[in-house]
PDB file of C-alpha atoms in Angstrom:
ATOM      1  CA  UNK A   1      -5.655 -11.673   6.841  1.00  0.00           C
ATOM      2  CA  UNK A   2      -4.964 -14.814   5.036  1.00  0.00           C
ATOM      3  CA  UNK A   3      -1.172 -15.628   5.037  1.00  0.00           C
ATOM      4  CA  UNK A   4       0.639 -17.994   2.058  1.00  0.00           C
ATOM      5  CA  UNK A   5       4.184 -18.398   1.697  1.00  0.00           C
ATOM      6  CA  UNK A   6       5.007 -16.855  -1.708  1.00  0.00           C
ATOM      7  CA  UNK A   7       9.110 -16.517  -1.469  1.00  0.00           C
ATOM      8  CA  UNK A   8       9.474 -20.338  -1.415  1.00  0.00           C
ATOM      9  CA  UNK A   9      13.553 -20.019  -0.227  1.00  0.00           C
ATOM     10  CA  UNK A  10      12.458 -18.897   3.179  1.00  0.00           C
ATOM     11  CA  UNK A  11      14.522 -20.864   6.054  1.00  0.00           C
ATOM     12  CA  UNK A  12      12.863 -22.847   8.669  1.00  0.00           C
ATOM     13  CA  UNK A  13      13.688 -20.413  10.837  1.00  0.00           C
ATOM     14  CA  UNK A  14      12.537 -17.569   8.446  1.00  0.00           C
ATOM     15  CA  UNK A  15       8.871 -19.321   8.305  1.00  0.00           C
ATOM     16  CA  UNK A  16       9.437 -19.718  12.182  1.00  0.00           C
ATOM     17  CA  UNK A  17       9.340 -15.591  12.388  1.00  0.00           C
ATOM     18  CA  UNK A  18       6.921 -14.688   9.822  1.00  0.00           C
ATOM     19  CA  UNK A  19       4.447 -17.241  10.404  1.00  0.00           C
ATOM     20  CA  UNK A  20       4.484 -18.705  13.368  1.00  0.00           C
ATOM     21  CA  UNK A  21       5.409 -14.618  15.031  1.00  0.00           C
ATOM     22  CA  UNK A  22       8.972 -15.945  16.376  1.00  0.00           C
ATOM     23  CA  UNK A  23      11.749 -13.578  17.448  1.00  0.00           C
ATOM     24  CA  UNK A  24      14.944 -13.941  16.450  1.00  0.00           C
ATOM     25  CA  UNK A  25      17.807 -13.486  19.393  1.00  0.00           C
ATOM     26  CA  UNK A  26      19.136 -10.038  20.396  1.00  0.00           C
ATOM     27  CA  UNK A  27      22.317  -8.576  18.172  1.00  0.00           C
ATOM     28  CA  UNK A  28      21.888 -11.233  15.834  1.00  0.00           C
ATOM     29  CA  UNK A  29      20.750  -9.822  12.912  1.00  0.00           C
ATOM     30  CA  UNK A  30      21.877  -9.201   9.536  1.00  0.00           C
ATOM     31  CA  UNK A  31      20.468  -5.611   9.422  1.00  0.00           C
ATOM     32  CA  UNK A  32      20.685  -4.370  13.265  1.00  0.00           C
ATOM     33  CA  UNK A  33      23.590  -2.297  12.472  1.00  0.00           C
ATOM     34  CA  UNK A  34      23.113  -2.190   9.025  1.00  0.00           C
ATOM     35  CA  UNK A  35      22.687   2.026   7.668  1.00  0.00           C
ATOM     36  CA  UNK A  36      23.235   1.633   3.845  1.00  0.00           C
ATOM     37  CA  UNK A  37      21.106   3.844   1.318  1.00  0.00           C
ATOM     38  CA  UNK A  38      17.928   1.946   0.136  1.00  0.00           C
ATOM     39  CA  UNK A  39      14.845   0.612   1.073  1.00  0.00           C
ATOM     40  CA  UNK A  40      13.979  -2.927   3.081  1.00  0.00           C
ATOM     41  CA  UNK A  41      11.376  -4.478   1.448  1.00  0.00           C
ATOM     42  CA  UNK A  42       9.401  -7.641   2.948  1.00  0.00           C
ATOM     43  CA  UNK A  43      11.371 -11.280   3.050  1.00  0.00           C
ATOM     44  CA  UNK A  44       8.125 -13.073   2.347  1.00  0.00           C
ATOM     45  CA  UNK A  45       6.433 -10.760  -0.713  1.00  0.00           C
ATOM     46  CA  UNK A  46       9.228  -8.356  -1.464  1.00  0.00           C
ATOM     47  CA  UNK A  47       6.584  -5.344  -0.813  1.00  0.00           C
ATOM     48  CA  UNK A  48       8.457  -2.067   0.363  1.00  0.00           C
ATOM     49  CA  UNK A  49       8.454  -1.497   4.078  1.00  0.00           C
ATOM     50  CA  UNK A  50      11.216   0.551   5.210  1.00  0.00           C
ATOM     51  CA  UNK A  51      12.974   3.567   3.982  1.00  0.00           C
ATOM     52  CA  UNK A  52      17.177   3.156   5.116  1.00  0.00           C
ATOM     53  CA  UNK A  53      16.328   7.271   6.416  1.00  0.00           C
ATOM     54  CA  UNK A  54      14.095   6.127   9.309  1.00  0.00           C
ATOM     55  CA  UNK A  55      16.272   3.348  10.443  1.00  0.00           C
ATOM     56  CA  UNK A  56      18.438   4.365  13.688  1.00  0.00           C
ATOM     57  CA  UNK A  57      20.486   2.642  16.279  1.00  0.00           C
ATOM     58  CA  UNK A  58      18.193   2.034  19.053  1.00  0.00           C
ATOM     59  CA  UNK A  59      20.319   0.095  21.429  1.00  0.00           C
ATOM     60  CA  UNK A  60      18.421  -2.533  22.082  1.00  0.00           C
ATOM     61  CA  UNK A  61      19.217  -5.956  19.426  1.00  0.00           C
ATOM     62  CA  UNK A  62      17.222  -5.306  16.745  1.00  0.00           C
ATOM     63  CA  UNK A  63      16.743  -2.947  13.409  1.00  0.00           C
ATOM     64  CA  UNK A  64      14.740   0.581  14.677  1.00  0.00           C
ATOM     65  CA  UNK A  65      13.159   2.573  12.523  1.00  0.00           C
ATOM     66  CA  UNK A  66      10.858   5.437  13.626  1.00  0.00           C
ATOM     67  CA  UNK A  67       8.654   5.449  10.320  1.00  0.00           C
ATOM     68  CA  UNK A  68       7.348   3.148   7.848  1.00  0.00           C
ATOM     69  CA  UNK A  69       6.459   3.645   4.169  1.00  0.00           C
ATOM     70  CA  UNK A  70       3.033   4.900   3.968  1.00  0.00           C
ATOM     71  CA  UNK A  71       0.338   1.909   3.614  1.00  0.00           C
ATOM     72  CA  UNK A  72       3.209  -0.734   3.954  1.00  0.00           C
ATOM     73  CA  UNK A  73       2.560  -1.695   7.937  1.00  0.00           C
ATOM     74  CA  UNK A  74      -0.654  -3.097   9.702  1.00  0.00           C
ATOM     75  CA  UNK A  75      -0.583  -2.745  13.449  1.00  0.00           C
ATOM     76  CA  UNK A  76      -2.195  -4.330  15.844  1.00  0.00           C
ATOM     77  CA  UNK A  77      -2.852  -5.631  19.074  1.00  0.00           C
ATOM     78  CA  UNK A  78      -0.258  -8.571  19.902  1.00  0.00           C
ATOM     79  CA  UNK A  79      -1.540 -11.620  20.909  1.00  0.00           C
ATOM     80  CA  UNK A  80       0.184 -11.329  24.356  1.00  0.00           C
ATOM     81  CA  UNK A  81      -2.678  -8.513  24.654  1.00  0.00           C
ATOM     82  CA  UNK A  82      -0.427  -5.655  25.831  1.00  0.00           C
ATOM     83  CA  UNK A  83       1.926  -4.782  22.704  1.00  0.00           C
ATOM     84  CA  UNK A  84       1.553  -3.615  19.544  1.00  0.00           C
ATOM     85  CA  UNK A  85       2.536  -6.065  16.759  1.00  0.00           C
ATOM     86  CA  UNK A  86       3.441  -4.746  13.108  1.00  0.00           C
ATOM     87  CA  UNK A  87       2.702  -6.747   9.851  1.00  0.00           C
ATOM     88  CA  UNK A  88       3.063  -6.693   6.444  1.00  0.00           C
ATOM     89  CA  UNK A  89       0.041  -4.476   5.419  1.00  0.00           C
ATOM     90  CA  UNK A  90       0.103  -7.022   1.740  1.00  0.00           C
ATOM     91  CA  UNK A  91       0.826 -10.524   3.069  1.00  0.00           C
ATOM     92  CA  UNK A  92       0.241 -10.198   6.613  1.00  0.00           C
ATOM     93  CA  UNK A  93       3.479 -12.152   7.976  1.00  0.00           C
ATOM     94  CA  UNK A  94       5.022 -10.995  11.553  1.00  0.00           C
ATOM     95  CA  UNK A  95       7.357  -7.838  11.735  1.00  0.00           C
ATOM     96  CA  UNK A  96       7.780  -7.191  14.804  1.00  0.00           C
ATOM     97  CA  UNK A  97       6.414  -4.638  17.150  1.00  0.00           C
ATOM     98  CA  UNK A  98       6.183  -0.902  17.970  1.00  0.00           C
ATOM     99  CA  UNK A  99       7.120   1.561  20.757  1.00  0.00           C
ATOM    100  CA  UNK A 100       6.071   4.910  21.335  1.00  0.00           C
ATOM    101  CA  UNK A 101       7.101   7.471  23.942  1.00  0.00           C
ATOM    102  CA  UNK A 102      10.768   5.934  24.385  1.00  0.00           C
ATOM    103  CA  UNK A 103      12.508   9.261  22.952  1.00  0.00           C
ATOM    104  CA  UNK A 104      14.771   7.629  20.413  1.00  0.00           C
ATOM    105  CA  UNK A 105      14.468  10.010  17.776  1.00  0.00           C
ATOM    106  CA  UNK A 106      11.832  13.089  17.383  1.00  0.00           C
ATOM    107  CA  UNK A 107       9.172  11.092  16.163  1.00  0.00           C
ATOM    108  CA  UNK A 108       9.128   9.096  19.262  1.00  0.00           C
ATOM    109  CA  UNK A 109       8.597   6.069  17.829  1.00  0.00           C
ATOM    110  CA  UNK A 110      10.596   2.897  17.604  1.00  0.00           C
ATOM    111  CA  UNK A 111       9.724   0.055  14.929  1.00  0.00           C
ATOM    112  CA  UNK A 112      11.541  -2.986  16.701  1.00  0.00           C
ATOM    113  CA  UNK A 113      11.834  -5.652  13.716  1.00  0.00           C
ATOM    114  CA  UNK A 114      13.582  -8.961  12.983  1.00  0.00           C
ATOM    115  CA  UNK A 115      15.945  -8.725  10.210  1.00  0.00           C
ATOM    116  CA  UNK A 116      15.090 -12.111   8.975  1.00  0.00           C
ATOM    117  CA  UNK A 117      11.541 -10.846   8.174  1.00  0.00           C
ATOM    118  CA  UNK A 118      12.993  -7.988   5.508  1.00  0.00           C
ATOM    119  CA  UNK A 119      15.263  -7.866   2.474  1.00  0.00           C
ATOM    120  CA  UNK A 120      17.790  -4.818   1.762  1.00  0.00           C
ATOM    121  CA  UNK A 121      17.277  -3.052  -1.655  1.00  0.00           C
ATOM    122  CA  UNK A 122      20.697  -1.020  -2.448  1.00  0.00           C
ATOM    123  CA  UNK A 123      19.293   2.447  -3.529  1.00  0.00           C
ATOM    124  CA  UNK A 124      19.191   2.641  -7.091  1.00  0.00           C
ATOM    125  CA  UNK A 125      17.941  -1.025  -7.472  1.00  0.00           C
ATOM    126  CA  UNK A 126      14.086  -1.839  -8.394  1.00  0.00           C
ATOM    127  CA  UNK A 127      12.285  -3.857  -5.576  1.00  0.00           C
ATOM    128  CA  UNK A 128      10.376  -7.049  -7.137  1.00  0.00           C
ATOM    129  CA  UNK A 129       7.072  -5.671  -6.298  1.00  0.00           C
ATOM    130  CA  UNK A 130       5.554  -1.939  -5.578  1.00  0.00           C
ATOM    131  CA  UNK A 131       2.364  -0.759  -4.808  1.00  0.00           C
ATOM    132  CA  UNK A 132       0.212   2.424  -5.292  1.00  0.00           C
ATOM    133  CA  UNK A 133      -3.287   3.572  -4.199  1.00  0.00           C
ATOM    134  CA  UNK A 134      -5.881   4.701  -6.923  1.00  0.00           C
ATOM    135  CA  UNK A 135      -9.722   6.006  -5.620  1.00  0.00           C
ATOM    136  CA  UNK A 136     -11.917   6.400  -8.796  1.00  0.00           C
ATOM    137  CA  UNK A 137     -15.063   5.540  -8.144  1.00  0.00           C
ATOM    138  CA  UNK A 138     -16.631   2.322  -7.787  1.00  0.00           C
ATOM    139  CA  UNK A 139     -13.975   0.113  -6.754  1.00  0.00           C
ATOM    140  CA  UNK A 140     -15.438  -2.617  -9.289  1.00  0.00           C
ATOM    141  CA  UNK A 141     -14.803  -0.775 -12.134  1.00  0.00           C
ATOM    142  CA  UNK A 142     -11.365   0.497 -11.496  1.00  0.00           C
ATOM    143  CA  UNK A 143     -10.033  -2.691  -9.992  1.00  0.00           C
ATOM    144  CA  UNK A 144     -11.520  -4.313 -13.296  1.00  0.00           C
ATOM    145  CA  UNK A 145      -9.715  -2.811 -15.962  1.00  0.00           C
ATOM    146  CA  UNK A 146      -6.503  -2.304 -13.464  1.00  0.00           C
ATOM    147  CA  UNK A 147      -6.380  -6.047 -13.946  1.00  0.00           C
ATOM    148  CA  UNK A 148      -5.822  -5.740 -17.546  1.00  0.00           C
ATOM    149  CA  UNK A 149      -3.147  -3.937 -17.391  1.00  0.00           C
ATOM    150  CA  UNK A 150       0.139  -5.757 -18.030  1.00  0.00           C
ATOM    151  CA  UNK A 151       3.015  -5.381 -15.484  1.00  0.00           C
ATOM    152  CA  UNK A 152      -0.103  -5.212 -12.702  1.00  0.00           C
ATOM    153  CA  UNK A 153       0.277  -8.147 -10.599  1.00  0.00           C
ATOM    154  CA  UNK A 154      -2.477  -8.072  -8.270  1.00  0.00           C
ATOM    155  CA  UNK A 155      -5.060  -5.713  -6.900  1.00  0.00           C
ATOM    156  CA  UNK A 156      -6.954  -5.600  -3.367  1.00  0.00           C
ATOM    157  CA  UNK A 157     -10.094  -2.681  -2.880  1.00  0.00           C
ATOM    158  CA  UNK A 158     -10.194  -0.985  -0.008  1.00  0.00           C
ATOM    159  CA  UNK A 159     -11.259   2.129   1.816  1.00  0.00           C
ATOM    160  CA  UNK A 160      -8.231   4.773   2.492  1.00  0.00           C
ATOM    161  CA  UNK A 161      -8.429   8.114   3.468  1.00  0.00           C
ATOM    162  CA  UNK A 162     -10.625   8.424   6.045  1.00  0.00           C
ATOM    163  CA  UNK A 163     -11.313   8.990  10.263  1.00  0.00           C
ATOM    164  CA  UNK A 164     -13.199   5.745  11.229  1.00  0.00           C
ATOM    165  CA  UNK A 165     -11.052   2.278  11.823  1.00  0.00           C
ATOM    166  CA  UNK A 166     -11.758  -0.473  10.427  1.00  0.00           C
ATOM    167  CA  UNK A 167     -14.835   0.498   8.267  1.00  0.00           C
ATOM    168  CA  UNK A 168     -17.508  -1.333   6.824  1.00  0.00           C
ATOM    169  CA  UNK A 169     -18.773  -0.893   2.844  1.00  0.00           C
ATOM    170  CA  UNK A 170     -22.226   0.490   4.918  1.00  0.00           C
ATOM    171  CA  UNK A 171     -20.376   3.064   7.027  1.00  0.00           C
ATOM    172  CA  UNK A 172     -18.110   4.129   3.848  1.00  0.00           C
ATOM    173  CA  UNK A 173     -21.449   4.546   1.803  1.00  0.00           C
ATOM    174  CA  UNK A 174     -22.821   7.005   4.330  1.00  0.00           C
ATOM    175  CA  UNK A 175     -20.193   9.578   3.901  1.00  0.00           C
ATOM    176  CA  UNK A 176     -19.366  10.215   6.995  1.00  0.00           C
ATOM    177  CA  UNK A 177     -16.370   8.173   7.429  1.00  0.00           C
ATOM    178  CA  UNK A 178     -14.168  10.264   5.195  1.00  0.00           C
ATOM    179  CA  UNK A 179     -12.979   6.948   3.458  1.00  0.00           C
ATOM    180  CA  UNK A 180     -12.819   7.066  -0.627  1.00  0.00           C
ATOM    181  CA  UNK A 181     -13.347   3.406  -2.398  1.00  0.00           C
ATOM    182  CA  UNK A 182      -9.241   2.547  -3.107  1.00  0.00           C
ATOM    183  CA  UNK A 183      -8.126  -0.082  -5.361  1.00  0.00           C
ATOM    184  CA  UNK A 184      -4.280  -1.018  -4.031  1.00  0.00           C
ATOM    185  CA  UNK A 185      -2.435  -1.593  -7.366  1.00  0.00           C
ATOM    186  CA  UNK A 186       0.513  -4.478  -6.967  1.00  0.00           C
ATOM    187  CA  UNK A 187       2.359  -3.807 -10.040  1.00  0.00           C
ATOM    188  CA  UNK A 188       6.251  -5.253 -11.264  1.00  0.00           C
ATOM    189  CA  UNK A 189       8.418  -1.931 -11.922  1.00  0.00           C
ATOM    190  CA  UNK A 190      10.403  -4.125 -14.046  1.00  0.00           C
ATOM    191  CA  UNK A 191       7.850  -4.539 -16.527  1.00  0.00           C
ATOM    192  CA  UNK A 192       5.278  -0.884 -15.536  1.00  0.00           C
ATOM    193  CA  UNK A 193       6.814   2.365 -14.291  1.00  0.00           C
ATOM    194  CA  UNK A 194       4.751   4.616 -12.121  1.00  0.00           C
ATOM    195  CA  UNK A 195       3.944   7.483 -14.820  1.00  0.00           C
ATOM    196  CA  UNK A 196       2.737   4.344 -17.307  1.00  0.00           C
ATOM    197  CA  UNK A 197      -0.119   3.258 -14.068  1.00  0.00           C
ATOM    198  CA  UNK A 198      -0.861   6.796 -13.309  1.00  0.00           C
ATOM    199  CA  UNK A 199      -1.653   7.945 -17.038  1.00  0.00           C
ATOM    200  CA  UNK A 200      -4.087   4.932 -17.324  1.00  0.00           C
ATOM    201  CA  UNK A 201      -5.644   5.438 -14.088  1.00  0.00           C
ATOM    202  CA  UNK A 202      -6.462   9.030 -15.556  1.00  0.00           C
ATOM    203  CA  UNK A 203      -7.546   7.248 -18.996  1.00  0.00           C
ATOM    204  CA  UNK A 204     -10.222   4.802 -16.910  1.00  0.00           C
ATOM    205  CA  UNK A 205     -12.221   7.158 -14.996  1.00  0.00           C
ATOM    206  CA  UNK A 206     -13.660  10.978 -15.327  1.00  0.00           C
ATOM    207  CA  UNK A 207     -10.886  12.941 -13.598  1.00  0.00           C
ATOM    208  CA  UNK A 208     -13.105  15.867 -14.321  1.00  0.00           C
ATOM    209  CA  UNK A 209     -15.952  14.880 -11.793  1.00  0.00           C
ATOM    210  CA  UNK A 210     -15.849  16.509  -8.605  1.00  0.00           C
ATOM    211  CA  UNK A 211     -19.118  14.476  -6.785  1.00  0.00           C
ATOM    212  CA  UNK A 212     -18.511  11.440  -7.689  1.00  0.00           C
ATOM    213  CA  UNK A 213     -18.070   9.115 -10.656  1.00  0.00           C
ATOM    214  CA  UNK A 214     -20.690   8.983 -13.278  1.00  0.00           C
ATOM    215  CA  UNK A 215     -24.080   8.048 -11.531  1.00  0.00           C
ATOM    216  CA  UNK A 216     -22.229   7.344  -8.286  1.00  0.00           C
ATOM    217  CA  UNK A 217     -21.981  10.333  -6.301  1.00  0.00           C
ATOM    218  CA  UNK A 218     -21.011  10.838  -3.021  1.00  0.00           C
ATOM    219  CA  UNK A 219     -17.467  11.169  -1.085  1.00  0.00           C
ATOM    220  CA  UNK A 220     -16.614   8.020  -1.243  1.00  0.00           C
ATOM    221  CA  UNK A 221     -16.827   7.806  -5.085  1.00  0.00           C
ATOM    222  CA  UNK A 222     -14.298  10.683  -5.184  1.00  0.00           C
ATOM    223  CA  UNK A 223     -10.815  10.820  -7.632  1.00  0.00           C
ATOM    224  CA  UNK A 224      -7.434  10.476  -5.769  1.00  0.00           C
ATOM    225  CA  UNK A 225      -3.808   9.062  -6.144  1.00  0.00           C
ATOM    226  CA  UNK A 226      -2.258   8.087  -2.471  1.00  0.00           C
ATOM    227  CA  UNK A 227       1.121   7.788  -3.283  1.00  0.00           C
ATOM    228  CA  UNK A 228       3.786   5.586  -1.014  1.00  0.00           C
ATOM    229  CA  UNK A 229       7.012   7.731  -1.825  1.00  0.00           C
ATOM    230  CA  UNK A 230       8.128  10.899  -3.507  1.00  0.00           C
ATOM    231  CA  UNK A 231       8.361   9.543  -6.737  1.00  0.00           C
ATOM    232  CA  UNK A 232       5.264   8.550  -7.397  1.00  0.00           C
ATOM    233  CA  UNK A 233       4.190  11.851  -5.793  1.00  0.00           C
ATOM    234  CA  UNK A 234       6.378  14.126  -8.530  1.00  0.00           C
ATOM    235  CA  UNK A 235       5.244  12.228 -11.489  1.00  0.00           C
ATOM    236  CA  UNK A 236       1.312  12.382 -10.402  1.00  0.00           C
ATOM    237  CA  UNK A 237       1.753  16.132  -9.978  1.00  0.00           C
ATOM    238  CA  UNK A 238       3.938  16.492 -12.997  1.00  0.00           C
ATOM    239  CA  UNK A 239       0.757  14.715 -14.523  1.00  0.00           C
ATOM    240  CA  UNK A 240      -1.705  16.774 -13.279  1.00  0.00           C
ATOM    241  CA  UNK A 241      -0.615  19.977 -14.550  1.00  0.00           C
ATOM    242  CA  UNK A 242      -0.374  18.955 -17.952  1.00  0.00           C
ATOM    243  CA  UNK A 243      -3.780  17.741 -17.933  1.00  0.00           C
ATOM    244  CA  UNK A 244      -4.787  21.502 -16.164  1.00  0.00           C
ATOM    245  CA  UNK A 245      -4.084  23.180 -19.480  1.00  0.00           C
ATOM    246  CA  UNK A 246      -6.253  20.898 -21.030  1.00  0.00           C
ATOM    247  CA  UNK A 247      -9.493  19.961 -18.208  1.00  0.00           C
ATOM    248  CA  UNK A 248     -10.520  20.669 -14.877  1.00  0.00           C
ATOM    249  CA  UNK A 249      -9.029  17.933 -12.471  1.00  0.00           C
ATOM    250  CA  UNK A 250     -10.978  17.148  -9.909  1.00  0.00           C
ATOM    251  CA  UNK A 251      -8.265  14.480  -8.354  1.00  0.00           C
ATOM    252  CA  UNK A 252      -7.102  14.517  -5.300  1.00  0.00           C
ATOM    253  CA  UNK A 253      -3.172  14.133  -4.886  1.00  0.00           C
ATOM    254  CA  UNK A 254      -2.474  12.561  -1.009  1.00  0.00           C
ATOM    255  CA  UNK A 255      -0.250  10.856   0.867  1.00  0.00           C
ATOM    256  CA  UNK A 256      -1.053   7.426   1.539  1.00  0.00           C
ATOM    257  CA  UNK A 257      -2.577   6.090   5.158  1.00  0.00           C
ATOM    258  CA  UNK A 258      -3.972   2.709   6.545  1.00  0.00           C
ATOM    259  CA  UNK A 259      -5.364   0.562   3.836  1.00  0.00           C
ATOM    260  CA  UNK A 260      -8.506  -0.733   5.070  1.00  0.00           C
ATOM    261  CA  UNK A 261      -9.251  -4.413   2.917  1.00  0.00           C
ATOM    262  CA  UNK A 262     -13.201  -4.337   1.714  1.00  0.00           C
ATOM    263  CA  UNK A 263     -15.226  -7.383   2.516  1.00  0.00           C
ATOM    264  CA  UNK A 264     -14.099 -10.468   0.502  1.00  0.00           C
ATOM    265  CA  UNK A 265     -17.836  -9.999  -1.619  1.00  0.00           C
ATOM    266  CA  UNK A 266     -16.089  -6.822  -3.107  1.00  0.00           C
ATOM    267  CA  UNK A 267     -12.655  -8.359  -4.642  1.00  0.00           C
ATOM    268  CA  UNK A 268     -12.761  -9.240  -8.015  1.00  0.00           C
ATOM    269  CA  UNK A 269     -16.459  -8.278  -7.627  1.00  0.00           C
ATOM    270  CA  UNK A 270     -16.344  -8.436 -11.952  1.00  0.00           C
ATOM    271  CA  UNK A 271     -14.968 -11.333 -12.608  1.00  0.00           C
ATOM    272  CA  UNK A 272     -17.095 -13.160  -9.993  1.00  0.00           C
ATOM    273  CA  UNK A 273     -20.652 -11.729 -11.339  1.00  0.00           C
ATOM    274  CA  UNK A 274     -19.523 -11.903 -15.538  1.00  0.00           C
ATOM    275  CA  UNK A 275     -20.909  -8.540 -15.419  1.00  0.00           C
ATOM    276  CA  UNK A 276     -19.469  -5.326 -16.721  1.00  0.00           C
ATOM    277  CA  UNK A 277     -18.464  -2.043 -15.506  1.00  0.00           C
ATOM    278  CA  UNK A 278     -21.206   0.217 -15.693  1.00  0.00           C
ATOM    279  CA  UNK A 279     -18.882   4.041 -15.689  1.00  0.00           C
ATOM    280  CA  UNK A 280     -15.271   2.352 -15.929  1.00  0.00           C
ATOM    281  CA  UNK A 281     -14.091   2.253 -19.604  1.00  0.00           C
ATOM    282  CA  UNK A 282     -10.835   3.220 -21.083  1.00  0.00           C
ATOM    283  CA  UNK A 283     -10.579   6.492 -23.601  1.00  0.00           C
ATOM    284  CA  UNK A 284      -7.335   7.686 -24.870  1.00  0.00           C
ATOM    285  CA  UNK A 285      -6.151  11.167 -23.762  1.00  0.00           C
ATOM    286  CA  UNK A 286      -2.102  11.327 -23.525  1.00  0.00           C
TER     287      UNK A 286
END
């Protein structure tokens, strides 16, 4: 993953810990004792991480937290080989690292960030950025005309959903993996709200289609919303049933999981070829 620096007020020593995978020094931190209501979003790209409910005293110097925001965190192996490093799942800068099997909390898990790496959001306050997860199809198509949309400020496709790590667009296209072709959705909540994004998404592809989309068929062509928090959660089933008295939904409602990035050939795939979607197209039905 590609890292940039895109808050341009980071410190020297800020840069040191999200670029360069520094550590800040034990009991230091702005936010290791830190238990206000609200959500810690990340310092670099101001992408919701954290909910303030997971966070727990652990003890040991820096903020715990036993579970992350679905989709938000990328883990993998550390470069010392042995631990397990966490990143920002968007804009890839260095976390921190996670535990398991320490008995902190019932989830057995222990999140062990630097504080300089997130930002506090007071509940009740918008973050700068939020993201949702959107499977419609051809990921071309519904990336495509996401881009249109004002208050969307950037889009990634992806495979979510699925059993296999790591897949490739071959291994998604044979089924098997379980993965559905996601478009991640970047959008401003200052400018979009979440019921705005998921009434489009339902006005850009057949919602109705249970194989597939148009000529694509096949489970990884499948309709599905993977929210990141209850919000967006309540308003896509709030959604849904008003379009059951109307159609058959098809649409999948689930909680959100590892976002797997497609091959580089596959983003802006549209805009790259000058071609057009083939089964994507917007019709008014709210």
């Amino acid at each position: 993953m590609k890292k940039k620096i895109i808050n341009q007020e980071l410190s020297e020593f800020e840069r040191f810990v999200l670029f360069e995978k520094g550590t800040e020094p034990p009991f230091s931190g702005e936010y290791e004792n830190h238990f206000e209501k609200g959500i810690y979003v990340c310092k670099n790209c101001g992408i919701p991480l954290y909910n303030s409910s997971d966070k727990f005293h652990s003890g040991c110097g820096w903020p715990a937290f036993d579970d992350e925001i679905p989709g938000a965190i990328f883990k993998q192996i550390d470069r010392d080989g042995i631990r397990t490093e966490i990143v920002c799942a968007y804009c890839g800068v260095h976390l921190g690292h996670v535990f398991y099997g320490e008995g902190f909390t019932k989830k057995n898990v222990r999140h062990c960030v630097n504080s300089v790496s997130l930002k506090f959001i007071p509940e009740g306050q918008k973050p700068p950025i939020d993201r949702m997860f959107c499977a419609g199809g051809c990921f071309w198509g519904v990336e495509h005309l996401f881009k249109q949309l004002h208050g969307v400020v950037d889009t990634r496709v992806g495979y979510m959903g699925g059993r296999w790590p790591n897949p490739t667009y071959e291994q998604v296209c044979t089924g098997l993996t379980g993965h559905l072709e996601t478009v991640e959705v970047i959008f401003n909540p200052n400018l979009i709200d979440e019921e705005q994004l998921i009434k489009y998404f339902f006005e850009i592809h057949d919602f109705t289609q249970e194989d597939g989309q148009g000529p694509d068929i096949g489970e990884q062509y499948k309709s599905a919303i993977f929210y990141t928090n209850e919000r967006q959660k309540e308003i896509a089933e709030k959604i849904i049933e008003e379009l059951k008295k109307r159609y058959k939904v098809a649409t999948q409602l689930r909680k959100a999981s590892t976002f797997w990035v497609a091959e580089d050939y596959h983003q802006d795939y549209y805009e790259k070829t000058g071609k057009a979607p083939y089964c994507h197209y917007r019709r008014k039905i709210f």
